[in-house]
Amino acid sequence: MANKKPNIGIIGAGFISQVAHIPHYANNSNCNLLALAEMRPKLRKDVSSRWDIPRTFNTHKELLEDPEIDGVVIVIRRHHTGPLALETINSG
């Protein structure tokens, strides 16, 4: 179990997520980019298809309920980041 690659979920598929965070995790052999939560349906579909992200969710709450997610990357507007980070931490 010590060699298991962590499964990563990303919340937010906007510009910064697409040019920095998603490519980093998608191309990192030390983890599995497993899930994406994005409220905009077309963007969610386009980004998950481009980067071959197998699981997608309409909301961050759905992603946080996935028991296979080991770590979460939050890439949303700055004024929403703090409350969502706290919610993520409290979700376990």
Short mmCIF file of C-alpha atoms in Angstrom, two decimals:
data_model
loop_
_atom_site.label_atom_id
_atom_site.label_comp_id
_atom_site.label_asym_id
_atom_site.label_seq_id
_atom_site.Cartn_x
_atom_site.Cartn_y
_atom_site.Cartn_z
CA MET A 1 0.00 0.00 0.00
CA ALA A 2 2.93 2.36 0.55
CA ASN A 3 3.55 2.48 -3.21
CA LYS A 4 -0.02 3.45 -4.09
CA LYS A 5 -0.24 6.61 -6.16
CA PRO A 6 -2.63 9.14 -4.64
CA ASN A 7 -5.85 9.84 -6.53
CA ILE A 8 -6.27 13.56 -7.11
CA GLY A 9 -9.48 15.49 -7.62
CA ILE A 10 -9.50 19.02 -9.01
CA ILE A 11 -12.20 21.54 -8.21
CA GLY A 12 -12.50 24.14 -10.95
CA ALA A 13 -11.63 23.94 -14.65
CA GLY A 14 -11.11 27.60 -15.48
CA PHE A 15 -8.17 29.14 -17.31
CA ILE A 16 -5.55 28.84 -14.55
CA SER A 17 -6.57 25.28 -13.83
CA GLN A 18 -6.22 24.40 -17.52
CA VAL A 19 -2.84 26.04 -18.10
CA ALA A 20 -1.15 25.10 -14.83
CA HIS A 21 -2.78 22.69 -12.41
CA ILE A 22 -4.49 20.12 -14.63
CA PRO A 23 -1.46 19.62 -16.94
CA HIS A 24 0.82 19.28 -13.92
CA TYR A 25 -1.23 16.52 -12.32
CA ALA A 26 -2.18 14.84 -15.61
CA ASN A 27 1.50 14.53 -16.55
CA ASN A 28 2.78 13.60 -13.09
CA SER A 29 3.60 9.90 -12.89
CA ASN A 30 3.50 10.05 -9.07
CA CYS A 31 -0.28 10.50 -8.92
CA ASN A 32 -3.54 9.70 -10.72
CA LEU A 33 -5.72 12.58 -11.85
CA LEU A 34 -9.00 10.83 -11.11
CA ALA A 35 -11.70 13.48 -10.93
CA LEU A 36 -12.82 16.96 -11.90
CA ALA A 37 -15.62 19.03 -10.36
CA GLU A 38 -16.85 21.88 -12.55
CA MET A 39 -20.28 23.52 -12.53
CA ARG A 40 -20.23 24.49 -16.23
CA PRO A 41 -21.30 21.34 -18.13
CA LYS A 42 -19.62 22.06 -21.48
CA LEU A 43 -16.36 23.13 -19.84
CA ARG A 44 -16.43 20.05 -17.58
CA LYS A 45 -16.93 17.76 -20.57
CA ASP A 46 -14.32 19.47 -22.77
CA VAL A 47 -11.61 19.58 -20.10
CA SER A 48 -12.18 16.05 -18.83
CA SER A 49 -12.08 14.74 -22.41
CA ARG A 50 -8.91 16.65 -23.27
CA TRP A 51 -7.03 15.41 -20.20
CA ASP A 52 -8.66 11.98 -19.96
CA ILE A 53 -10.09 12.59 -16.47
CA PRO A 54 -12.34 9.59 -15.81
CA ARG A 55 -14.71 10.98 -13.17
CA THR A 56 -16.57 14.26 -13.37
CA PHE A 57 -18.90 15.97 -10.96
CA ASN A 58 -21.31 18.90 -11.15
CA THR A 59 -20.33 20.15 -7.69
CA HIS A 60 -17.40 20.02 -5.34
CA LYS A 61 -19.62 18.31 -2.75
CA GLU A 62 -20.05 15.31 -5.06
CA LEU A 63 -16.28 15.09 -5.58
CA LEU A 64 -15.65 15.28 -1.84
CA GLU A 65 -17.98 12.33 -1.30
CA ASP A 66 -15.90 10.07 -3.57
CA PRO A 67 -14.05 7.72 -1.19
CA GLU A 68 -11.28 7.06 -3.72
CA ILE A 69 -10.08 10.68 -3.76
CA ASP A 70 -6.92 11.06 -1.67
CA GLY A 71 -6.16 14.72 -2.31
CA VAL A 72 -7.95 17.76 -3.66
CA VAL A 73 -6.67 20.76 -5.61
CA ILE A 74 -8.91 23.82 -5.43
CA VAL A 75 -8.60 26.25 -8.34
CA ILE A 76 -11.47 28.73 -8.04
CA ARG A 77 -11.89 32.47 -7.56
CA ARG A 78 -9.80 33.69 -4.68
CA HIS A 79 -12.69 34.96 -2.53
CA HIS A 80 -14.29 31.48 -2.63
CA THR A 81 -11.10 29.52 -1.93
CA GLY A 82 -10.98 29.92 1.87
CA PRO A 83 -14.50 28.68 2.63
CA LEU A 84 -14.19 25.81 0.15
CA ALA A 85 -10.78 24.81 1.56
CA LEU A 86 -12.29 24.70 5.06
CA GLU A 87 -15.21 22.61 3.79
CA THR A 88 -12.76 20.27 2.07
CA ILE A 89 -10.68 19.84 5.23
CA ASN A 90 -13.80 19.20 7.30
CA SER A 91 -14.97 16.57 4.81
CA GLY A 92 -11.97 14.41 5.66
#
